[in-house]
Coordinates of C-alpha atoms in Angstrom, one line a residue:
Chain Y
M1 CA 49.4 -66.2 -14.8
L2 CA 46.0 -66.1 -13.4
K3 CA 43.3 -68.8 -13.9
F4 CA 39.6 -68.1 -13.2
T5 CA 36.4 -69.8 -12.3
K6 CA 33.0 -68.9 -13.6
D7 CA 32.1 -68.0 -10.0
H8 CA 34.6 -65.1 -10.1
E9 CA 37.5 -66.6 -8.1
W10 CA 41.0 -66.3 -9.4
L11 CA 43.9 -68.7 -8.8
R12 CA 47.7 -68.2 -9.2
L13 CA 49.9 -71.2 -9.1
D14 CA 53.2 -71.1 -7.3
G15 CA 54.8 -74.6 -7.5
D16 CA 52.1 -76.8 -6.1
V17 CA 50.5 -74.1 -4.0
A18 CA 47.7 -72.0 -5.4
V19 CA 46.9 -68.5 -4.2
V20 CA 43.2 -67.8 -4.3
G21 CA 41.1 -64.6 -4.4
I22 CA 38.1 -62.9 -6.0
T23 CA 38.2 -61.0 -9.3
D24 CA 38.0 -57.3 -9.8
H25 CA 34.6 -57.8 -11.4
A26 CA 33.5 -59.7 -8.2
Q27 CA 34.7 -57.1 -5.8
E28 CA 33.0 -54.4 -7.9
Q29 CA 29.7 -56.2 -8.0
L30 CA 29.8 -57.0 -4.3
G31 CA 30.7 -53.4 -3.3
D32 CA 32.5 -52.4 -0.1
L33 CA 33.5 -55.5 1.9
V34 CA 33.1 -55.2 5.6
F35 CA 33.9 -58.8 6.7
V36 CA 36.0 -61.7 5.5
E37 CA 35.9 -65.2 7.1
L38 CA 38.7 -67.4 6.0
P39 CA 39.2 -71.2 6.5
G40 CA 41.4 -72.7 9.1
I41 CA 45.0 -73.7 8.1
G42 CA 45.0 -77.5 7.3
A43 CA 41.3 -77.5 6.3
G44 CA 40.7 -79.6 3.2
F45 CA 38.2 -78.6 0.4
L46 CA 36.9 -80.3 -2.6
Q47 CA 36.8 -78.3 -5.9
G48 CA 33.7 -76.1 -5.9
S49 CA 32.9 -76.3 -2.2
A50 CA 32.5 -73.2 0.0
A51 CA 35.9 -72.3 1.5
A52 CA 35.5 -68.7 2.7
V53 CA 32.8 -66.0 3.1
V54 CA 33.0 -62.3 2.2
E55 CA 30.3 -59.9 3.3
S56 CA 29.6 -56.5 1.8
V57 CA 27.4 -53.9 3.6
K58 CA 24.4 -55.6 1.8
A59 CA 25.0 -59.3 1.8
A60 CA 27.2 -62.4 2.4
S61 CA 28.7 -64.4 -0.4
D62 CA 30.4 -67.8 -0.4
I63 CA 33.9 -68.1 -2.0
Y64 CA 34.4 -71.6 -3.6
A65 CA 37.7 -73.6 -3.7
P66 CA 38.7 -73.4 -7.4
V67 CA 40.4 -76.7 -7.0
S68 CA 40.6 -79.5 -4.4
G69 CA 43.3 -79.1 -1.8
E70 CA 44.4 -78.3 1.7
V71 CA 44.7 -74.7 3.0
T72 CA 48.3 -73.8 3.8
E73 CA 48.1 -70.1 4.6
V74 CA 45.4 -67.4 5.0
N75 CA 45.7 -63.6 4.5
D76 CA 45.1 -62.1 7.9
A77 CA 45.5 -58.6 6.4
V78 CA 42.1 -58.9 4.7
V79 CA 40.5 -60.1 7.9
Q80 CA 41.8 -57.0 9.6
E81 CA 41.0 -54.7 6.6
P82 CA 38.4 -56.2 4.3
G83 CA 38.6 -53.2 2.0
L84 CA 41.9 -54.5 0.7
V85 CA 39.9 -57.0 -1.4
N86 CA 38.2 -54.0 -3.0
S87 CA 41.3 -51.9 -3.6
D88 CA 43.7 -54.7 -4.7
P89 CA 41.7 -57.9 -5.4
T90 CA 44.5 -59.8 -7.2
G91 CA 47.3 -58.5 -5.1
Q92 CA 47.2 -57.6 -1.4
G93 CA 43.6 -58.7 -1.3
W94 CA 44.3 -62.4 -1.8
L95 CA 42.3 -64.7 0.5
F96 CA 44.1 -68.0 1.1
K97 CA 46.7 -70.4 -0.3
M98 CA 46.0 -74.1 -0.8
R99 CA 48.2 -77.1 -1.8
V100 CA 46.7 -78.4 -5.0
A101 CA 45.7 -82.0 -4.7
D102 CA 45.2 -82.8 -8.3
K103 CA 46.8 -80.5 -10.9
T104 CA 44.7 -81.9 -13.7
Q105 CA 41.8 -79.9 -12.2
L106 CA 43.7 -76.7 -13.3
D107 CA 42.7 -77.6 -16.8
S108 CA 39.0 -77.1 -15.9
L109 CA 39.7 -73.4 -15.1
L110 CA 39.3 -70.5 -17.4
D111 CA 42.2 -68.4 -18.8
E112 CA 41.9 -64.7 -18.9
A113 CA 40.3 -64.6 -22.3
G114 CA 37.8 -67.2 -21.4
Y115 CA 36.8 -65.4 -18.2
K116 CA 36.5 -62.1 -20.1
A117 CA 34.2 -63.8 -22.6
I118 CA 32.0 -64.9 -19.7
L119 CA 31.8 -61.3 -18.3
A120 CA 31.0 -60.1 -21.8
G121 CA 28.0 -62.5 -21.6
Chain M
M1 CA 26.9 -63.2 -7.3
T2 CA 23.6 -61.3 -7.7
E3 CA 23.0 -60.1 -11.2
T4 CA 21.1 -56.9 -11.6
I5 CA 17.7 -57.6 -13.1
T6 CA 16.1 -55.0 -15.2
S7 CA 12.7 -55.5 -16.6
H8 CA 10.1 -53.5 -18.4
Y9 CA 7.6 -54.5 -15.7
L10 CA 9.4 -52.2 -13.3
A11 CA 8.3 -48.6 -12.9
R12 CA 10.8 -45.7 -13.1
T13 CA 10.8 -42.6 -10.9
P14 CA 11.0 -39.1 -12.4
L15 CA 14.7 -39.1 -11.4
D16 CA 15.6 -42.2 -13.5
A17 CA 17.7 -40.3 -16.0
L18 CA 19.6 -38.5 -13.3
H19 CA 20.4 -41.8 -11.5
R20 CA 21.8 -43.3 -14.8
R21 CA 23.7 -40.2 -15.7
R22 CA 25.4 -40.4 -12.3
G23 CA 26.4 -44.0 -12.7
A24 CA 23.9 -45.6 -10.3
R25 CA 23.6 -49.3 -10.1
M26 CA 19.8 -49.9 -10.5
V27 CA 18.0 -52.7 -8.8
P28 CA 14.4 -53.8 -8.6
F29 CA 12.7 -52.6 -5.4
A30 CA 9.0 -52.6 -4.6
G31 CA 8.1 -52.6 -8.3
Y32 CA 10.5 -49.8 -9.2
E33 CA 14.0 -49.6 -10.6
M34 CA 15.9 -47.8 -7.9
P35 CA 19.5 -46.8 -7.3
V36 CA 21.1 -49.1 -4.7
Q37 CA 24.4 -47.2 -4.9
Y38 CA 26.4 -44.7 -7.0
P39 CA 30.1 -44.9 -7.8
M40 CA 30.9 -43.5 -4.4
G41 CA 29.9 -46.9 -2.9
I42 CA 27.6 -47.7 0.1
L43 CA 30.2 -47.1 2.8
Q44 CA 31.2 -43.6 1.6
E45 CA 27.6 -42.7 0.8
H46 CA 26.7 -43.6 4.4
L47 CA 29.5 -41.6 5.9
H48 CA 29.0 -38.7 3.6
T49 CA 25.4 -38.4 4.7
R50 CA 26.5 -38.3 8.4
S51 CA 29.2 -35.7 7.8
A52 CA 27.7 -33.5 5.1
A53 CA 24.5 -34.2 3.2
G54 CA 22.9 -36.9 1.1
L55 CA 20.2 -36.7 -1.5
F56 CA 17.8 -39.7 -1.7
D57 CA 15.2 -40.4 -4.3
V58 CA 12.2 -41.8 -2.5
S59 CA 9.7 -41.1 -5.2
H60 CA 8.6 -44.7 -5.1
M61 CA 6.8 -44.1 -1.8
G62 CA 3.1 -43.3 -1.8
Q63 CA 1.9 -39.7 -1.3
I64 CA -1.8 -39.4 -0.5
V65 CA -4.0 -36.5 0.2
L66 CA -6.9 -37.3 2.6
R67 CA -9.7 -34.7 2.5
A68 CA -13.0 -34.5 4.4
P69 CA -16.1 -33.1 2.6
S70 CA -16.1 -30.2 5.2
G71 CA -12.7 -29.1 3.9
K72 CA -11.3 -29.3 7.5
A73 CA -8.2 -31.4 8.4
E74 CA -9.7 -32.0 11.8
D75 CA -12.6 -34.0 10.2
A76 CA -10.2 -36.0 8.1
A77 CA -8.2 -36.6 11.3
R78 CA -11.2 -38.0 13.2
A79 CA -11.8 -40.4 10.3
L80 CA -8.1 -41.4 10.1
E81 CA -8.1 -42.1 13.9
S82 CA -10.4 -45.1 13.1
L83 CA -7.4 -46.7 11.4
V84 CA -4.3 -45.7 13.4
P85 CA -3.5 -45.5 17.1
A86 CA -1.9 -42.0 17.1
D87 CA -3.6 -38.8 18.1
I88 CA -4.2 -37.1 14.7
V89 CA -7.0 -34.8 15.9
A90 CA -4.5 -32.9 18.1
L91 CA -1.9 -32.6 15.4
A92 CA -1.4 -28.9 14.9
L93 CA -1.4 -27.1 11.6
G94 CA 1.9 -27.7 9.9
R95 CA 3.0 -30.6 12.1
Q96 CA 3.7 -34.2 11.2
R97 CA 3.5 -37.4 13.2
Y98 CA 4.5 -41.1 12.7
T99 CA 1.9 -43.8 13.1
V100 CA 0.9 -47.2 11.8
F101 CA -2.2 -48.8 10.1
T102 CA -3.2 -51.7 12.3
N103 CA -5.3 -54.8 11.5
D104 CA -7.9 -56.5 13.6
T105 CA -5.3 -58.4 15.6
G106 CA -3.2 -55.3 16.3
G107 CA -0.7 -56.2 13.6
V108 CA 0.9 -53.5 11.5
L109 CA -0.3 -53.2 7.9
D110 CA 2.1 -50.3 7.1
D111 CA 3.8 -47.4 8.9
L112 CA 3.3 -43.9 7.7
M113 CA 3.8 -40.2 8.2
V114 CA 0.8 -37.9 8.6
S115 CA 0.8 -34.1 8.5
N116 CA -1.9 -31.5 9.0
Q117 CA -2.1 -29.2 6.0
G118 CA -5.1 -27.2 7.1
D119 CA -7.7 -28.3 4.6
H120 CA -6.3 -31.8 4.3
L121 CA -4.0 -34.4 5.7
F122 CA -0.9 -35.3 3.8
I123 CA 0.2 -39.0 4.2
V124 CA 3.4 -40.7 3.1
V125 CA 3.3 -44.6 2.9
N126 CA 5.7 -47.3 1.9
A127 CA 6.1 -48.1 -1.8
A128 CA 5.3 -51.8 -1.4
C129 CA 2.1 -51.1 0.5
K130 CA 0.8 -48.1 -1.3
A131 CA -1.9 -49.8 -3.4
A132 CA -3.2 -51.7 -0.4
D133 CA -3.1 -48.6 1.8
E134 CA -5.1 -46.6 -0.7
A135 CA -7.7 -49.4 -1.0
H136 CA -7.8 -49.7 2.8
L137 CA -8.4 -45.9 3.2
R138 CA -11.1 -45.9 0.5
D139 CA -12.8 -48.9 1.9
R140 CA -12.7 -48.0 5.6
L141 CA -13.2 -44.2 5.2
A142 CA -15.9 -44.4 2.5
G143 CA -18.2 -41.4 2.8
L144 CA -16.0 -39.8 5.3
C145 CA -13.0 -38.8 3.2
T146 CA -11.7 -38.7 -0.3
V147 CA -8.4 -40.4 -1.0
E148 CA -6.2 -38.8 -3.6
P149 CA -2.9 -40.5 -4.5
L150 CA -0.5 -37.9 -5.8
A151 CA 0.9 -39.7 -8.9
D152 CA 2.5 -36.7 -10.4
R153 CA 4.7 -35.8 -7.5
A154 CA 8.2 -36.9 -6.7
L155 CA 9.7 -37.2 -3.2
V156 CA 13.3 -36.6 -2.3
A157 CA 15.1 -36.5 1.0
L158 CA 18.0 -34.2 1.8
Q159 CA 19.7 -35.5 5.0
G160 CA 22.7 -34.7 7.1
P161 CA 24.3 -31.8 9.0
Q162 CA 24.6 -29.6 5.9
A163 CA 21.0 -30.2 4.7
E164 CA 19.7 -27.0 6.3
A165 CA 22.4 -24.8 4.8
V166 CA 21.9 -26.3 1.4
L167 CA 18.1 -26.1 1.3
A168 CA 18.1 -22.6 3.0
A169 CA 20.1 -21.3 0.1
L170 CA 17.0 -21.9 -2.1
A171 CA 14.4 -21.0 0.6
P172 CA 15.7 -19.3 3.7
E173 CA 12.5 -20.0 5.6
V174 CA 13.3 -23.7 5.9
A175 CA 16.0 -22.8 8.5
A176 CA 13.3 -21.9 11.0
M177 CA 11.5 -25.2 10.6
R178 CA 11.9 -27.7 13.5
F179 CA 11.8 -31.5 13.6
M180 CA 8.4 -32.8 12.3
D181 CA 7.3 -29.4 10.9
A182 CA 5.7 -29.9 7.4
R183 CA 4.7 -26.9 5.4
P184 CA 4.4 -25.6 1.8
V185 CA 7.6 -24.0 0.5
T186 CA 8.4 -22.7 -3.0
L187 CA 11.7 -24.1 -4.3
M188 CA 13.0 -22.7 -7.6
G189 CA 9.4 -21.6 -8.4
A190 CA 8.0 -25.0 -7.8
A191 CA 5.2 -25.5 -5.2
C192 CA 6.7 -28.1 -2.8
L193 CA 5.7 -29.6 0.6
V194 CA 8.7 -29.7 2.8
S195 CA 8.9 -31.6 6.1
R196 CA 11.8 -31.6 8.5
T197 CA 12.1 -35.3 8.9
G198 CA 13.9 -38.3 7.4
Y199 CA 15.0 -41.9 7.7
T200 CA 18.7 -41.5 8.7
G201 CA 18.7 -40.2 12.2
E202 CA 20.2 -37.0 10.9
D203 CA 18.6 -33.6 10.7
G204 CA 17.1 -33.1 7.2
F205 CA 14.2 -32.6 5.0
E206 CA 11.8 -34.6 2.8
I207 CA 10.5 -32.6 -0.2
S208 CA 7.4 -33.4 -2.1
V209 CA 7.9 -31.8 -5.5
P210 CA 6.0 -31.8 -8.9
A211 CA 7.4 -34.6 -11.0
G212 CA 8.3 -32.3 -13.8
R213 CA 10.4 -30.1 -11.6
V214 CA 12.3 -32.6 -9.5
E215 CA 15.3 -33.2 -11.8
E216 CA 16.1 -29.5 -12.0
L217 CA 15.8 -29.2 -8.2
C218 CA 18.0 -32.2 -7.6
E219 CA 20.7 -31.1 -10.0
T220 CA 20.7 -27.7 -8.3
L221 CA 21.0 -29.3 -4.8
L222 CA 23.8 -31.6 -6.2
E223 CA 25.8 -28.5 -7.4
S224 CA 26.7 -28.0 -3.7
P225 CA 29.9 -29.9 -2.9
A226 CA 28.2 -30.9 0.4
V227 CA 25.6 -32.9 -1.4
A228 CA 26.0 -36.4 -2.8
P229 CA 23.4 -38.7 -4.3
I230 CA 22.8 -41.7 -2.0
G231 CA 21.3 -45.0 -2.9
L232 CA 19.0 -47.5 -1.1
G233 CA 22.1 -49.4 0.3
A234 CA 23.2 -46.6 2.5
R235 CA 19.6 -45.6 3.2
D236 CA 19.2 -49.0 4.8
S237 CA 22.4 -48.9 6.9
L238 CA 21.7 -45.3 8.0
R239 CA 18.1 -46.2 9.2
L240 CA 19.4 -49.3 10.9
E241 CA 22.0 -47.4 12.9
A242 CA 19.3 -44.9 13.8
G243 CA 17.1 -47.8 15.1
L244 CA 14.3 -47.1 12.6
C245 CA 12.0 -49.9 11.5
L246 CA 11.8 -51.1 7.9
Y247 CA 8.3 -52.3 7.1
G248 CA 8.3 -55.9 5.9
S249 CA 11.4 -56.7 7.9
D250 CA 11.0 -55.2 11.4
L251 CA 7.3 -54.6 11.2
D252 CA 4.6 -56.7 9.6
T253 CA 1.0 -57.9 10.1
R254 CA 2.2 -60.3 12.9
T255 CA 3.9 -57.5 15.0
T256 CA 2.0 -55.0 17.1
P257 CA 3.2 -51.5 17.7
V258 CA 3.8 -52.4 21.4
E259 CA 5.9 -55.4 20.5
A260 CA 7.8 -53.2 18.0
A261 CA 8.7 -50.8 20.8
L262 CA 6.7 -48.0 19.2
E263 CA 4.6 -47.1 22.3
W264 CA 5.9 -43.5 21.9
S265 CA 3.7 -43.2 18.8
I266 CA 0.5 -43.9 20.7
Q267 CA -0.4 -40.7 22.6
K268 CA -2.3 -40.6 25.9
S269 CA -5.6 -39.6 24.3
R270 CA -5.8 -42.9 22.4
R271 CA -4.8 -45.1 25.4
R272 CA -7.1 -46.5 28.2
G273 CA -8.7 -43.6 30.0
G274 CA -7.9 -41.2 27.2
A275 CA -10.4 -38.8 25.6
R276 CA -10.6 -41.0 22.4
A277 CA -9.3 -44.3 23.7
G278 CA -9.1 -47.1 21.2
G279 CA -11.3 -47.1 18.2
F280 CA -8.7 -48.4 15.8
P281 CA -8.4 -51.9 14.5
G282 CA -7.0 -54.3 17.0
A283 CA -7.3 -51.7 19.8
D284 CA -8.2 -54.3 22.4
T285 CA -4.9 -56.1 21.9
V286 CA -2.7 -53.0 21.5
L287 CA -4.2 -51.2 24.6
R288 CA -4.0 -54.4 26.7
Q289 CA -0.3 -54.8 25.7
L290 CA 0.3 -51.1 26.6
S291 CA -1.1 -51.7 30.1
E292 CA 0.2 -55.2 30.7
G293 CA 3.2 -55.5 28.4
A294 CA 3.7 -57.8 25.4
A295 CA 5.4 -61.2 25.4
R296 CA 8.1 -60.2 23.1
R297 CA 9.9 -57.0 22.1
R298 CA 11.9 -55.4 19.3
V299 CA 15.5 -54.7 20.6
G300 CA 18.8 -53.6 19.3
L301 CA 21.4 -56.4 18.9
A302 CA 25.1 -55.7 18.9
P303 CA 27.2 -58.7 17.7
E304 CA 30.3 -59.0 19.8
G305 CA 32.4 -60.1 16.8
R306 CA 32.9 -58.6 13.4
A307 CA 30.6 -60.8 11.4
P308 CA 27.4 -59.1 10.3
V309 CA 24.2 -60.9 11.6
R310 CA 21.5 -60.6 8.9
G311 CA 17.7 -60.6 9.0
H312 CA 16.0 -64.0 9.6
T313 CA 19.0 -65.2 11.8
A314 CA 17.7 -67.3 14.7
L315 CA 18.7 -66.2 18.2
Y316 CA 19.4 -68.7 21.1
R317 CA 19.9 -68.3 24.8
D318 CA 22.7 -70.9 24.8
Q319 CA 25.9 -71.3 22.9
Q320 CA 25.1 -74.9 22.3
G321 CA 21.8 -76.9 22.6
G322 CA 20.9 -75.7 26.0
E323 CA 18.9 -76.8 29.1
P324 CA 15.1 -76.2 29.1
V325 CA 14.3 -72.7 30.1
A326 CA 11.1 -72.1 32.1
G327 CA 8.3 -71.1 29.8
E328 CA 8.9 -70.7 26.1
P329 CA 11.0 -71.3 24.1
A330 CA 11.9 -74.9 24.7
A331 CA 15.5 -76.1 24.9
G332 CA 17.4 -75.6 21.7
E333 CA 14.6 -73.6 20.2
P334 CA 15.3 -70.1 19.0
A335 CA 14.6 -67.4 21.6
G336 CA 13.9 -65.0 18.9
E337 CA 14.9 -63.8 15.4
V338 CA 16.9 -61.0 13.9
T339 CA 14.7 -58.9 11.6
S340 CA 17.4 -56.4 10.2
G341 CA 21.1 -56.6 10.4
G342 CA 24.3 -55.6 8.7
F343 CA 27.3 -53.5 9.1
G344 CA 27.1 -50.0 10.6
P345 CA 29.7 -47.8 8.9
S346 CA 29.5 -45.0 11.4
I347 CA 29.7 -47.5 14.3
G348 CA 32.4 -49.4 12.6
A349 CA 30.9 -52.7 13.7
P350 CA 27.9 -54.9 12.9
V351 CA 24.5 -53.8 14.1
A352 CA 21.1 -55.5 14.1
M353 CA 17.6 -55.5 15.4
G354 CA 15.2 -58.3 16.2
Y355 CA 12.5 -59.7 18.4
V356 CA 13.1 -61.5 21.7
P357 CA 11.0 -62.6 24.7
V358 CA 10.6 -59.8 27.2
A359 CA 12.7 -61.8 29.7
D360 CA 15.6 -61.5 27.3
A361 CA 15.0 -57.9 26.3
G362 CA 17.1 -56.2 28.9
V363 CA 20.1 -54.2 27.6
G364 CA 23.2 -56.3 28.0
T365 CA 21.5 -59.7 27.8
L366 CA 23.8 -62.2 26.1
L367 CA 22.2 -64.2 23.3
F368 CA 23.7 -66.2 20.4
A369 CA 23.0 -65.8 16.7
D370 CA 23.2 -68.8 14.5
V371 CA 25.4 -67.7 11.6
R372 CA 26.4 -70.4 9.1
G373 CA 26.0 -73.0 11.8
K374 CA 28.1 -71.1 14.4
R375 CA 26.5 -69.5 17.5
L376 CA 28.0 -66.0 17.6
P377 CA 27.5 -63.9 20.8
V378 CA 25.3 -60.8 20.5
R379 CA 24.2 -58.4 23.2
V380 CA 20.9 -56.7 23.5
A381 CA 21.7 -53.0 23.0
A382 CA 19.9 -49.7 23.4
L383 CA 18.5 -48.2 20.3
P384 CA 19.5 -46.1 18.4
F385 CA 23.0 -47.2 17.8
W386 CA 23.8 -43.8 16.4
P387 CA 22.4 -40.9 18.4
N388 CA 19.9 -38.9 16.4
R389 CA 20.6 -35.3 15.6
Y390 CA 17.1 -34.0 14.9
K391 CA 16.4 -30.3 15.2
R392 CA 14.0 -30.5 18.0
P393 CA 11.5 -27.6 18.7

């Protein structure tokens, strides 16, 4: 089950490791991505801090850590082929995995209905 | 995330309904709501223009008729030469030329296209500058010329290797036009002014068309499978690969045409020793720089990595800090600045332009761009990045 942030990241929990990416709405708004910069493995981030950068033809956007934790794995495939984030944002287009430091932070995230409500404005 | 801002303060072009029908994402630009992209997306729109043909709405740009009381374009040309460094008097009937309005320090107020239409000059200026340009012309050419902005005309560009075939299907005579020809052409019964020019580096046309006829013309052009509508996003990446300046980014009132590497737009007749040397605002500075060189220069910049290097990024000579370099800039100070940059879809790599001291302007010079606190290597590169394919005479 996916959780969401109001900044358009998604998170999927697998044990105590979270997979993180950007939502379909985010990729559509950004347009064709041409560059992805991912964090180093072992890097630690506080919830809401900038952890990665995606760039479209037009502009660069920060991707924020949905929860605090340490990066355990990054998706080199999207570095090689940024378009994967556009074509499959919640699948092959995932960005990085992080070990969740404090699972209570998950409660601050949106469920799908809550995220859709934000998109509906 | 950037939200699209729509506001009733923004003007709409005569093609607004067409853009919305075709699913364009509209953004505010120079006081207009303009399409930044269509569902095809910026990358594909860019590549489609280079491989087939793209149709661009540039109706937000200013179209101005400059007319002398004598009814002769040559008299209007003499007057206009008091504001621009190009040779306008020698511009033949039906020919067009690129030039700039300069200020008293040789800076650029706007860049523009001028064509000789026999009894008048036809001028196309940037959207964001058009009100100031009109006022400038009226003020400085008072008594010499009338200045007539064409508010009831749209402007569209058809660009790419298929542009000639597509437009010739409506008017066979356009196939005989060469780069920088500009002449009246009747398209679907509408009196148009067609010029063989553009802002993509490709062969193509710009078409000034009565506002009431432009939608019908564009829908007809779009019936060709070769033609796709293209937004401002791809327009920017296309012109950047073609090494063409964007006013407000690569050119402004602090840059002279010599610093901007636009010497080619200043013909011999307007240079020192020429028949009509100088005589435009800031001529002392511009002509001195033409003879002696300027301290800085606009260059192409090719980032060595994959990260795009955007406008306003500082450029350094050293990867870190750095020892003092003789003359300016001081140690650790930027050696220059990127003015335009992004990803070049046809190059398949990031591309940029910027200003650097002449000592650093040689092709191949290694500099470092400060991107998010990291100094990324960039090399000074020859412009254009993408070879132009104009149909030369």
